[in-house]
CSV table of C-alpha atoms in Angstrom, one decimal:
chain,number,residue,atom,x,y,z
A,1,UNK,CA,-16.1,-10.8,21.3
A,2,UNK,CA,-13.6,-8.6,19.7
A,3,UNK,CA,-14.8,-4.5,19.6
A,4,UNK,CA,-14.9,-3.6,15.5
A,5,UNK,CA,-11.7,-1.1,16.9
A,6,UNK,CA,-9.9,-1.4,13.2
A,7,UNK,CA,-10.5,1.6,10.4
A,8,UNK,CA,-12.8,0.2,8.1
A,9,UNK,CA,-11.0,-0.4,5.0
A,10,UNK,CA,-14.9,-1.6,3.1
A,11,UNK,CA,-16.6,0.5,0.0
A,12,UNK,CA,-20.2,-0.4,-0.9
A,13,UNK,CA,-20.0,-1.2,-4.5
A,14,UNK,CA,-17.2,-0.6,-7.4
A,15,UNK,CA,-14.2,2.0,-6.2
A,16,UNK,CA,-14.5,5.3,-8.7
A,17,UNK,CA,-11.7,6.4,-10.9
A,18,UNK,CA,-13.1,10.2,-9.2
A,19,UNK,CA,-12.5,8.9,-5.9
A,20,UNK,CA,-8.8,7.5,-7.2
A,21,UNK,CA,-7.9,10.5,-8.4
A,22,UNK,CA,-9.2,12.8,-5.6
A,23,UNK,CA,-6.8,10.3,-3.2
A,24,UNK,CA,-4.1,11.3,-5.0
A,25,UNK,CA,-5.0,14.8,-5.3
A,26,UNK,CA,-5.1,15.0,-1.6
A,27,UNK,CA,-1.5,14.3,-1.7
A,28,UNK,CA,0.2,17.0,-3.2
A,29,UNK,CA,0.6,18.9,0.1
A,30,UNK,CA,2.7,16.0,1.2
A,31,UNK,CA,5.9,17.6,-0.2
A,32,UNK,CA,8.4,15.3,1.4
A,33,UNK,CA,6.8,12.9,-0.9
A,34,UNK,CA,8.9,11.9,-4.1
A,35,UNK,CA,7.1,8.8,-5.2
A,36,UNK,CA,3.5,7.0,-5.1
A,37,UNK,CA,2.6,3.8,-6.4
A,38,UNK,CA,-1.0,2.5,-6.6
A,39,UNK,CA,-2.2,-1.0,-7.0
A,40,UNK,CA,-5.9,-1.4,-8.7
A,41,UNK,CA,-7.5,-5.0,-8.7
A,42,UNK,CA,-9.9,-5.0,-12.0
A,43,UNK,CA,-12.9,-7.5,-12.2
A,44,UNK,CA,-12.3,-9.6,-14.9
A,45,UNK,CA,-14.4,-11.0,-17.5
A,46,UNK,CA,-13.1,-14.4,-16.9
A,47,UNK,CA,-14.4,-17.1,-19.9
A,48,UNK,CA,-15.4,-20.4,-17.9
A,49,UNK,CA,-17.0,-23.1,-19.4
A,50,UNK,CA,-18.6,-20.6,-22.3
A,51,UNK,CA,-19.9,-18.7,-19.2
A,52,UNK,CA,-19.0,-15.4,-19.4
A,53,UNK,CA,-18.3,-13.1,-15.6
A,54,UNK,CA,-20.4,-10.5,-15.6
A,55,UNK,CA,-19.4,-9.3,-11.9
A,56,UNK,CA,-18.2,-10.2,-8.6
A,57,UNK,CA,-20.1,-9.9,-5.2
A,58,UNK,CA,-18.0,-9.7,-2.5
A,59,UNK,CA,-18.6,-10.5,1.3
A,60,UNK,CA,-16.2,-10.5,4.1
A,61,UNK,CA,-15.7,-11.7,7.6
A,62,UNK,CA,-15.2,-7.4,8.2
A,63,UNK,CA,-14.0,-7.7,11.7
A,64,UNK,CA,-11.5,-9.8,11.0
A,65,UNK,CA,-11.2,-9.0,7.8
A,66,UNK,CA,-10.6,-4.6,8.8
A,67,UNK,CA,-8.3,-6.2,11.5
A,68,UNK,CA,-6.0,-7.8,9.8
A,69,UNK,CA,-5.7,-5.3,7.0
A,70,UNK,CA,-4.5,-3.1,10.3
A,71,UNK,CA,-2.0,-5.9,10.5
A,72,UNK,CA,-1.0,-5.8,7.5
A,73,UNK,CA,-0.9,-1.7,7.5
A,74,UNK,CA,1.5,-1.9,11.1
A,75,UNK,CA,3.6,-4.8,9.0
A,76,UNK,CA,4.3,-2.1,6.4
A,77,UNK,CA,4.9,0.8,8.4
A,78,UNK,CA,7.6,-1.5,10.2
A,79,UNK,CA,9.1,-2.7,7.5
A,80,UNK,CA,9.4,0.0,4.8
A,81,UNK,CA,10.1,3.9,5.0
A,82,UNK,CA,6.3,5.2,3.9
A,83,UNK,CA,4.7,8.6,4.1
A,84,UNK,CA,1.3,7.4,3.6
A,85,UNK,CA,-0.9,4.5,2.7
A,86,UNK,CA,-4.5,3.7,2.2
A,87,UNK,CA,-6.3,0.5,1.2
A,88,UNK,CA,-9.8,0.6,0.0
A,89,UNK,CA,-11.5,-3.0,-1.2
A,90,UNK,CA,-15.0,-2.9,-2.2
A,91,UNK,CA,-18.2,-5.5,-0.9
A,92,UNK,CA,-21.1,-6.1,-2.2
A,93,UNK,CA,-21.2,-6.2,-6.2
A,94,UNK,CA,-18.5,-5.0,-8.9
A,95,UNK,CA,-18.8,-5.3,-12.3
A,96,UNK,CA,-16.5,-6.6,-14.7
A,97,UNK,CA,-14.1,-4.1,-15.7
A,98,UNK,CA,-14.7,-1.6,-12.5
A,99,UNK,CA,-11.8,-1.8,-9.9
A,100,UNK,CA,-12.7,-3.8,-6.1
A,101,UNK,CA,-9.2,-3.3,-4.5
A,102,UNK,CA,-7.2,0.2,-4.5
A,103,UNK,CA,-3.8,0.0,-2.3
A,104,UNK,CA,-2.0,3.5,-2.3
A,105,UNK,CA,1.5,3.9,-1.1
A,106,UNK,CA,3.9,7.3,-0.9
A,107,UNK,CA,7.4,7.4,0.0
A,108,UNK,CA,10.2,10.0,-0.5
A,109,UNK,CA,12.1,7.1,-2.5
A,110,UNK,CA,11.2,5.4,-5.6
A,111,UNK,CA,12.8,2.1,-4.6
A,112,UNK,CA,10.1,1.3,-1.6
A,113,UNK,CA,7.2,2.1,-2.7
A,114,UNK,CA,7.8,-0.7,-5.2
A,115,UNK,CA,8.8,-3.4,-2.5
A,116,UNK,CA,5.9,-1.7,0.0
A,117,UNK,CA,3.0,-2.2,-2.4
A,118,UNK,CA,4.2,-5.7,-3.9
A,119,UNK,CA,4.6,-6.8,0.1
A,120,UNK,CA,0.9,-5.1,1.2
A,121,UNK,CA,-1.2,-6.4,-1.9
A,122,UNK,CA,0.3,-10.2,-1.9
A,123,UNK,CA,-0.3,-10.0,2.2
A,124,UNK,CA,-3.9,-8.5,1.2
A,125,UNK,CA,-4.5,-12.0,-1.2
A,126,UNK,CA,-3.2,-14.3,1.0
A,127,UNK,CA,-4.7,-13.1,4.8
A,128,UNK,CA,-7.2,-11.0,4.3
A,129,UNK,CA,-10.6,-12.8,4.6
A,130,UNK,CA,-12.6,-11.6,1.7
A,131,UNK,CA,-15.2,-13.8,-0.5
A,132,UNK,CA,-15.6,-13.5,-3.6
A,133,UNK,CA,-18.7,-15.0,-5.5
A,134,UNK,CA,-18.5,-14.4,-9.7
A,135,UNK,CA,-21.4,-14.4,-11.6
A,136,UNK,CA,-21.9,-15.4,-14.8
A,137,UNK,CA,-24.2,-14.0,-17.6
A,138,UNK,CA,-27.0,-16.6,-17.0
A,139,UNK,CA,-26.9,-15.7,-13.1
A,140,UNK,CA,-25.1,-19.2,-12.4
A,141,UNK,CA,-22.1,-18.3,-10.2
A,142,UNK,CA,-18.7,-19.8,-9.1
A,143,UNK,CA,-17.0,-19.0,-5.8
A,144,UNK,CA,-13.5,-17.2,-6.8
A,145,UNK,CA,-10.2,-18.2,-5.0
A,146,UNK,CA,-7.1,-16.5,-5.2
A,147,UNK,CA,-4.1,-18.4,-7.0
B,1,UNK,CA,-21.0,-24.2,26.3
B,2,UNK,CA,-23.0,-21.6,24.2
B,3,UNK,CA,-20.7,-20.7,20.6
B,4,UNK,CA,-21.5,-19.1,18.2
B,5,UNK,CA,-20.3,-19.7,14.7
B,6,UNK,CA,-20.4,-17.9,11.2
B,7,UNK,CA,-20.7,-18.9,7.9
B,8,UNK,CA,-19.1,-17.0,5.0
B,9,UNK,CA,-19.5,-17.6,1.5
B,10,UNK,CA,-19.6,-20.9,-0.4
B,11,UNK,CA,-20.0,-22.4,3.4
B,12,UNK,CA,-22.9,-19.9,4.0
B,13,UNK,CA,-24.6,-21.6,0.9
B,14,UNK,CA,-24.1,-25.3,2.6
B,15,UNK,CA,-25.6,-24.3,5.8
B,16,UNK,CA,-27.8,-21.7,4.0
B,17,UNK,CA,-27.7,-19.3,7.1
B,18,UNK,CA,-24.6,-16.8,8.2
B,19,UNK,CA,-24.6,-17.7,11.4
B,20,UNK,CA,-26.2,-19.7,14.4
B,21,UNK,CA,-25.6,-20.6,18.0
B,22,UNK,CA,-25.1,-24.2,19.2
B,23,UNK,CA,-25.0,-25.9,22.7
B,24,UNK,CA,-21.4,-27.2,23.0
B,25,UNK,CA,-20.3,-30.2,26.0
B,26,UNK,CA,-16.9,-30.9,23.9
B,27,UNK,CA,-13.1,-29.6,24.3
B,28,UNK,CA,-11.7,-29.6,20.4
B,29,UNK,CA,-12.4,-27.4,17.4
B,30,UNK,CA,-12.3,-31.2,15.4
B,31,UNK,CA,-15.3,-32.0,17.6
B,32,UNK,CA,-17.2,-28.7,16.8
B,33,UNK,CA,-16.9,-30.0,13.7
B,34,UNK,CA,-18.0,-33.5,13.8
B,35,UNK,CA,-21.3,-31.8,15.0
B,36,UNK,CA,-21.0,-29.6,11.6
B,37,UNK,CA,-20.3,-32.4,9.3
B,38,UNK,CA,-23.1,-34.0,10.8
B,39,UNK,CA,-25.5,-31.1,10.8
B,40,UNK,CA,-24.7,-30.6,7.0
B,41,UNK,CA,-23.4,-33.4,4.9
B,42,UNK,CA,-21.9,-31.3,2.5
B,43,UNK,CA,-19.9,-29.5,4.2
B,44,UNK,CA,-17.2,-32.2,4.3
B,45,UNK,CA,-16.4,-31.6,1.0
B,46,UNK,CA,-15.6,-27.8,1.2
B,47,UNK,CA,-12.5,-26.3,1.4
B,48,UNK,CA,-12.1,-23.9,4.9
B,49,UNK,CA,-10.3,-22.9,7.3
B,50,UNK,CA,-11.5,-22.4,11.4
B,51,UNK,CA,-11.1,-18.8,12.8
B,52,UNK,CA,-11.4,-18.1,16.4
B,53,UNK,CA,-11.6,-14.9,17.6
B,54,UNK,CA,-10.8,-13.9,14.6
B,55,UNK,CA,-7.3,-15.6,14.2
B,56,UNK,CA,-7.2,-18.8,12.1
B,57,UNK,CA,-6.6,-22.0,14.3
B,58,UNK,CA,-6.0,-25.6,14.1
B,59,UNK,CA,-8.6,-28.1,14.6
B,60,UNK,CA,-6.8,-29.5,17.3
B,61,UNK,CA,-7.1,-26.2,19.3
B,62,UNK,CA,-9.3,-25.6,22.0
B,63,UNK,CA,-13.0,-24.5,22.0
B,64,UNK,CA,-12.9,-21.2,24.4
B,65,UNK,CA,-16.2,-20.1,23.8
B,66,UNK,CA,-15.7,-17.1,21.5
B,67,UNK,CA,-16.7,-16.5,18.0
B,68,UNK,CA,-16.0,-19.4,15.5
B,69,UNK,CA,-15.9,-18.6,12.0
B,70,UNK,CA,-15.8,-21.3,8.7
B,71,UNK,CA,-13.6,-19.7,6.3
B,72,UNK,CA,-13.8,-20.5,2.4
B,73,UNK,CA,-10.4,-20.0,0.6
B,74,UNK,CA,-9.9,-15.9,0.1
B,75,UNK,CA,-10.5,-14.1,-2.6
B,76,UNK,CA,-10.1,-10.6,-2.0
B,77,UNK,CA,-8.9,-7.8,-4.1
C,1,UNK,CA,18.4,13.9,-39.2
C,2,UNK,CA,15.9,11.1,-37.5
C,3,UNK,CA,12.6,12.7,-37.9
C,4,UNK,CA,10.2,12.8,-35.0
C,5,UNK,CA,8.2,9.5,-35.8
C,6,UNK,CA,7.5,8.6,-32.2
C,7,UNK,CA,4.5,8.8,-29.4
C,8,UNK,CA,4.9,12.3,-27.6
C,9,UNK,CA,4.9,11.0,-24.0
C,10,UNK,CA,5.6,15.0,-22.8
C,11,UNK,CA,3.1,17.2,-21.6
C,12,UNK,CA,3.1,20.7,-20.6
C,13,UNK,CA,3.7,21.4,-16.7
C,14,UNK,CA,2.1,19.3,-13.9
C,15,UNK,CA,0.1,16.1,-14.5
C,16,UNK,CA,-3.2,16.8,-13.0
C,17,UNK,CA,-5.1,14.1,-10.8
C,18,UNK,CA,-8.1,14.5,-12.7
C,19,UNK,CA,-6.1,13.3,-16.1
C,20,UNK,CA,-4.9,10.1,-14.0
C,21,UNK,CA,-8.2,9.6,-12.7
C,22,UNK,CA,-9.7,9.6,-16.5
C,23,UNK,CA,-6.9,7.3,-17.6
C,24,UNK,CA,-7.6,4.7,-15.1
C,25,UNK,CA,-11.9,5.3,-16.0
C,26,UNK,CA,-11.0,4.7,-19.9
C,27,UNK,CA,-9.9,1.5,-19.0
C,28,UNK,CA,-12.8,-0.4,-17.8
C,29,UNK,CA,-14.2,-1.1,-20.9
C,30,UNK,CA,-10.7,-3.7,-21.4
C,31,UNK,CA,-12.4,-6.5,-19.2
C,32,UNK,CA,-9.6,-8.9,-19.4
C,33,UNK,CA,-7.5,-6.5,-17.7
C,34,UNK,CA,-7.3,-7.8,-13.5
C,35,UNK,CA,-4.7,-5.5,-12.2
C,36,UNK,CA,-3.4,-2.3,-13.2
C,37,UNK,CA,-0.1,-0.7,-11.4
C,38,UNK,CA,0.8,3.3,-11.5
C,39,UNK,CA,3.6,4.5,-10.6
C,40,UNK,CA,3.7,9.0,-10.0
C,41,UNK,CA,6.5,10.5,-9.8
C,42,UNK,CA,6.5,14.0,-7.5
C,43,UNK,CA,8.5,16.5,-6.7
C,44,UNK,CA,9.8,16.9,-3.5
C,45,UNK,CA,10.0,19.9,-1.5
C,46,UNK,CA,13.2,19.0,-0.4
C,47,UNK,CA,15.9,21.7,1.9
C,48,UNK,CA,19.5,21.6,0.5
C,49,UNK,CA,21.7,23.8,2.3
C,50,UNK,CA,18.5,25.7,4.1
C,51,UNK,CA,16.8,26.8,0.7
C,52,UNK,CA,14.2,24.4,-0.3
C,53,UNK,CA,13.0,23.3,-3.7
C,54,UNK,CA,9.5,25.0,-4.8
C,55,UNK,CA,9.8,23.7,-7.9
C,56,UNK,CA,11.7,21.6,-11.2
C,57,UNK,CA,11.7,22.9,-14.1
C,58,UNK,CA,12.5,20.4,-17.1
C,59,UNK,CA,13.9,20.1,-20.1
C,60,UNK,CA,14.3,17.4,-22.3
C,61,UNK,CA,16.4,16.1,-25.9
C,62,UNK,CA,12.7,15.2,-27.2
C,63,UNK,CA,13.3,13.3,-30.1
C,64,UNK,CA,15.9,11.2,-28.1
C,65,UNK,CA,13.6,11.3,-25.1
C,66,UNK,CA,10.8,9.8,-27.3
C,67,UNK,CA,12.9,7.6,-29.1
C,68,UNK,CA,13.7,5.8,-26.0
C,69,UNK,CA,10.5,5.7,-24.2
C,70,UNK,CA,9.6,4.1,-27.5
C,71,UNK,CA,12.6,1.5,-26.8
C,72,UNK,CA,11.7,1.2,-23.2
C,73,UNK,CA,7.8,0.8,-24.3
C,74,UNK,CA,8.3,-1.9,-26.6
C,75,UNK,CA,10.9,-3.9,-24.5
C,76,UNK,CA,8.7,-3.7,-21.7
C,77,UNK,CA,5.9,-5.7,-24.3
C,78,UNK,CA,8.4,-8.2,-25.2
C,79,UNK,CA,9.1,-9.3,-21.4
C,80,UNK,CA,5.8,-8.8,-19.7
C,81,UNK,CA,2.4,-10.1,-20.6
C,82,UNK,CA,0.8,-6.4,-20.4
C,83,UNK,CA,-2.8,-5.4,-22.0
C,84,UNK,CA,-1.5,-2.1,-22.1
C,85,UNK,CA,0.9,0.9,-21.1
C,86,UNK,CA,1.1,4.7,-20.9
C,87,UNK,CA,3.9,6.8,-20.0
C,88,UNK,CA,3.6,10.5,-19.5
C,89,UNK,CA,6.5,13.2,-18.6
C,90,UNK,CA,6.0,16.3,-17.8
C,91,UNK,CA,8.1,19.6,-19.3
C,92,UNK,CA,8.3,23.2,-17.9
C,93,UNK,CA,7.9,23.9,-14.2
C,94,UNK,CA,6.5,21.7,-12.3
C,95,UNK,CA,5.5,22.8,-8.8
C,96,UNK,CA,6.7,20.9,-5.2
C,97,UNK,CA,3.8,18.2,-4.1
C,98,UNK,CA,2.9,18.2,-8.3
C,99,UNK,CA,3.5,15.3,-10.1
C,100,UNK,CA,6.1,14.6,-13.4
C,101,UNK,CA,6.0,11.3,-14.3
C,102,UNK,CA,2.9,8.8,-14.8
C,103,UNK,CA,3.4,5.3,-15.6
C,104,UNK,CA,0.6,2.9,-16.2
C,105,UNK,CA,0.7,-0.5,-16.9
C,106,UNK,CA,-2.1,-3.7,-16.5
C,107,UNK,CA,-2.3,-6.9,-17.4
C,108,UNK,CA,-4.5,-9.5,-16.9
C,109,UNK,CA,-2.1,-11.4,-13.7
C,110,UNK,CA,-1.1,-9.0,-10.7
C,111,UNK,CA,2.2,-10.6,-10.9
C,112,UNK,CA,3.4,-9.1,-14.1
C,113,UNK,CA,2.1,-5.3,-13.3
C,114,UNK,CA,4.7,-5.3,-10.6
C,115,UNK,CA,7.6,-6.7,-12.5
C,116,UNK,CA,6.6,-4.7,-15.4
C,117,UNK,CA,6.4,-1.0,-14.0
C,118,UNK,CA,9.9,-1.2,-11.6
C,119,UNK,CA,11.5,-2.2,-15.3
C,120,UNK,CA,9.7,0.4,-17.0
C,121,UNK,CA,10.5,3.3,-14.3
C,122,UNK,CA,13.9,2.4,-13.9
C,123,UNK,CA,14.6,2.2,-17.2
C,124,UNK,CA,12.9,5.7,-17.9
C,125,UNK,CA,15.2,7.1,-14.9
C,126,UNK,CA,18.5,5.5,-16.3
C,127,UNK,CA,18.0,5.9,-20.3
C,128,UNK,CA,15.9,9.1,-21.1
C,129,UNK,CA,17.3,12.3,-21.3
C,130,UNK,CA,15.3,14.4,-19.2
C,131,UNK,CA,16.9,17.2,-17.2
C,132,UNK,CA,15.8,18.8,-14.3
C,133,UNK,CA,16.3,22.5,-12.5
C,134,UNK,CA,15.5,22.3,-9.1
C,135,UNK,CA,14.9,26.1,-8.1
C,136,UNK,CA,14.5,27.5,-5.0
C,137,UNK,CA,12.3,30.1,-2.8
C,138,UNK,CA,15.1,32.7,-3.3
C,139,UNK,CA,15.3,31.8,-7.2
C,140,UNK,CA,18.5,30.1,-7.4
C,141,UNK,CA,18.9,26.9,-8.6
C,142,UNK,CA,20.7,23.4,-8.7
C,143,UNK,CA,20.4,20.6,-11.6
C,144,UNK,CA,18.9,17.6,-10.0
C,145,UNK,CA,20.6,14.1,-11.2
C,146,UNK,CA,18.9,10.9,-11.0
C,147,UNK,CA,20.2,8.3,-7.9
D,1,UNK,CA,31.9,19.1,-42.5
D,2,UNK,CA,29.3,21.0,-40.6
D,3,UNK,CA,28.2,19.5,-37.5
D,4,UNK,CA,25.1,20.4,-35.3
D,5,UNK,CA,25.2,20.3,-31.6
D,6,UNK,CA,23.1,20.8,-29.2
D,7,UNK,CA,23.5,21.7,-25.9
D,8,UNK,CA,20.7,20.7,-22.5
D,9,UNK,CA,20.7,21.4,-19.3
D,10,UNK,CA,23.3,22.7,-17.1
D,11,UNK,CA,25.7,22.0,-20.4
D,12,UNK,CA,23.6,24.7,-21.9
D,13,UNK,CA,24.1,27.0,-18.8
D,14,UNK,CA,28.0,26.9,-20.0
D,15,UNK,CA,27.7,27.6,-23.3
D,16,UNK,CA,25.1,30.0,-22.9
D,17,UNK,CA,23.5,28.5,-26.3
D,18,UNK,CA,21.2,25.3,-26.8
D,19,UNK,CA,22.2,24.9,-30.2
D,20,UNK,CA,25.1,25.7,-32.7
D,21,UNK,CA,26.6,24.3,-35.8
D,22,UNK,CA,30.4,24.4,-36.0
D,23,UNK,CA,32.5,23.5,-39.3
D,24,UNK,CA,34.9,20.5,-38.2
D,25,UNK,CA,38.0,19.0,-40.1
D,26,UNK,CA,38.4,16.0,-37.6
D,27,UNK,CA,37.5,12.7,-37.3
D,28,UNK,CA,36.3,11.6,-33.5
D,29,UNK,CA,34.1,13.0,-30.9
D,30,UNK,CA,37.1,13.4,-28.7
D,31,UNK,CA,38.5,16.1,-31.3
D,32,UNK,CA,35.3,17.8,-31.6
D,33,UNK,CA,35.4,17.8,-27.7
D,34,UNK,CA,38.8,19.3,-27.3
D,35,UNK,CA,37.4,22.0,-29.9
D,36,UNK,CA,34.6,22.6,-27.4
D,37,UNK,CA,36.3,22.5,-24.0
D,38,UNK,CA,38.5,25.4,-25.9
D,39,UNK,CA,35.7,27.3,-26.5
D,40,UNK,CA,33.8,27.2,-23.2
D,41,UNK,CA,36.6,26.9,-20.4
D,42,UNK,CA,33.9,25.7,-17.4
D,43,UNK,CA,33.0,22.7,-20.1
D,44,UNK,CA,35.5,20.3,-18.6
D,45,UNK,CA,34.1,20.7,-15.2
D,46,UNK,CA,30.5,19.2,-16.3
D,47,UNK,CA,29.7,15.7,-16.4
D,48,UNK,CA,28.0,14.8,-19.6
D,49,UNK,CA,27.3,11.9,-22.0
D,50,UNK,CA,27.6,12.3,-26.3
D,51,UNK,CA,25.2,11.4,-28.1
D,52,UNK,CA,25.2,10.9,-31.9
D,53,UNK,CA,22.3,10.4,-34.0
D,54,UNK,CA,20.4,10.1,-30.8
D,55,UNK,CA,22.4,7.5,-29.7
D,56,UNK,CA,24.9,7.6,-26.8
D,57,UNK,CA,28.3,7.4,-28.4
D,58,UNK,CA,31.8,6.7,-27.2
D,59,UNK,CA,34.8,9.6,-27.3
D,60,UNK,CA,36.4,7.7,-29.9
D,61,UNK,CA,33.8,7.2,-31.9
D,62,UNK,CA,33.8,8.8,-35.1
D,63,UNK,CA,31.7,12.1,-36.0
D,64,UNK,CA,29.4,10.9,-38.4
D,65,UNK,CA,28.3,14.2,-39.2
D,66,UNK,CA,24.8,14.1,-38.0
D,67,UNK,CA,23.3,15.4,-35.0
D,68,UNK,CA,25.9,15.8,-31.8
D,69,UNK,CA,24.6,16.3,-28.4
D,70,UNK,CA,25.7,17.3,-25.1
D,71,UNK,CA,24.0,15.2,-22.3
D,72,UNK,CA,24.6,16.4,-18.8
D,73,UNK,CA,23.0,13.8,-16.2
D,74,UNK,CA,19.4,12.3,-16.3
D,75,UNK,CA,16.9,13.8,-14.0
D,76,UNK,CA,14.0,12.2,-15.6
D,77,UNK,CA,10.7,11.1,-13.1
């Protein structure tokens, strides 16, 4: 059995636009930074069927799940010249319209934070085992999957 | 062998429990989950994928006795 | 004489994190928004000859300036599928680790936010005439020029 | 004709003014110029786009007699 060894990237609940903003706030003593660029996954209130989705609750394999978002933290480190970075993706319940997924990146240069945050959020989608359950109005539900 | 195996998400709601430990004499992940599809008829028509230890495998891989986890596709972020 | 018809996308001085962190809350009553992408721009402490920069101060042709975020803003519509879009440049000093430039853009697909904010800040970078005094600890000064 | 022209940055820095109107008997931006880089001597040293009418203009382009500007290099973001 693998040791939960990994930082935990997990929020209970919907990610606040207070603790966005204090992030980046805690950044301006990084002066060798030039550039930041921040992803934000929004819960959407998808129309299926007439159903409206009124939130998403999210479970995750976390073990796993925290260990591969270290992967995928190393991966970018490797590849691209970053100051910082920080992922944050909620569990449990968002609502449509709050934010489930912040990925920060800072750089001295423009030109990678761009190709950083593009590489770390697709990686995120595609590797990162993270369920996503969205519930409609009427408390029906539909299991999400990432296109 | 003794393995245990986890559920997650739309599999959790076919076996309708996150996780459980089974008594297993075979050698293949396929054959772990013959006993599945057995167990719960439904699941044959889910989408997963097999982790082992926390890395994704192939069903042709060996059982080594550590955590085995059904995956439904991802949807994170 | 073209009169000053356009959006004001200057403000006075720094960008504060709490006025990011406000934008990004305002926009969770747009529900069929899935991914928003922000781009800062800081100002970098950086050491040229063994003085280092405490600070830009900039000045800008604001009518032009306006005129073409206005272009930049409405060409950015036509390619990308975005819900919606904010640009804000700062004028004055601006202190090292402070930040200058804030460009927001979401749409409903993660895809297009990325596409959409490298054209936007590039463009902003290339076309808009902005001008910026990098001054030093010892109160000497160089004009900084876009790379 | 009267011509306005304003002057930004480190352009500004030369001609110790931001703005000044000048009367003006030619016809292209290049004339204008050569009356400028007359008047401030360090002028041909600086890099620096025209702009006319808030639009960037060509050397030979004619003076329209609207708003002339002296661009030194971007540094916006």
């Amino acid at each position: 059995m693998t040791e939960k060894k990994h930082k935990n990237v997990f929020q209970k609940g919907a990610i606040s636009s207070e603790f966005i903003g204090n992030s980046i706030a805690k950044h301006q003593t990084k002066t060798s930074i030039g550039a930041h660029n921040i992803f934000l996954g929004q819960v959407r209130a998808d129309v299926i069927d007439d159903k409206t989705v009124t939130a998403i609750e999210y479970t995750a394999y976390e073990d796993m799940a925290n260990a591969k978002f270290h992967e995928i933290r190393e991966a970018a480190f490797d590849k691209f010249e970053l100051t910082c970075m920080h992922i944050y993706h909620s569990l449990g319940t968002v609502k449509a319209g709050e934010i489930c997924l912040f990925v920060f990146v800072s750089s001295p240069r423009r030109k990678i934070v761009f190709k950083a945050l593009e590489y770390i959020v697709e990686a995120i989608k595609a590797d990162v085992p993270v369920f996503g359950k969205e519930i409609f109005e009427d408390e029906s539900h539909q299991w999400k999957v990432n296109s | 062998m003794q393995i245990d195996i986890k559920y997650f998400g739309q599999i959790a709601e076919v076996t309708q429990q996150k996780e459980e430990s089974l008594e297993f004499s075979g050698t293949l992940v396929s054959e772990l989950l013959d006993i599945l599809y057995n167990k719960y008829t439904l699941l044959k028509d889910k989408d997963f994928q097999v982790a082992q230890n926390q890395e994704l495998v192939s069903i042709e891989a060996k059982v080594t006795g550590t955590e085995i986890a059904l995956l439904p596709p991802f949807a994170g972020g």
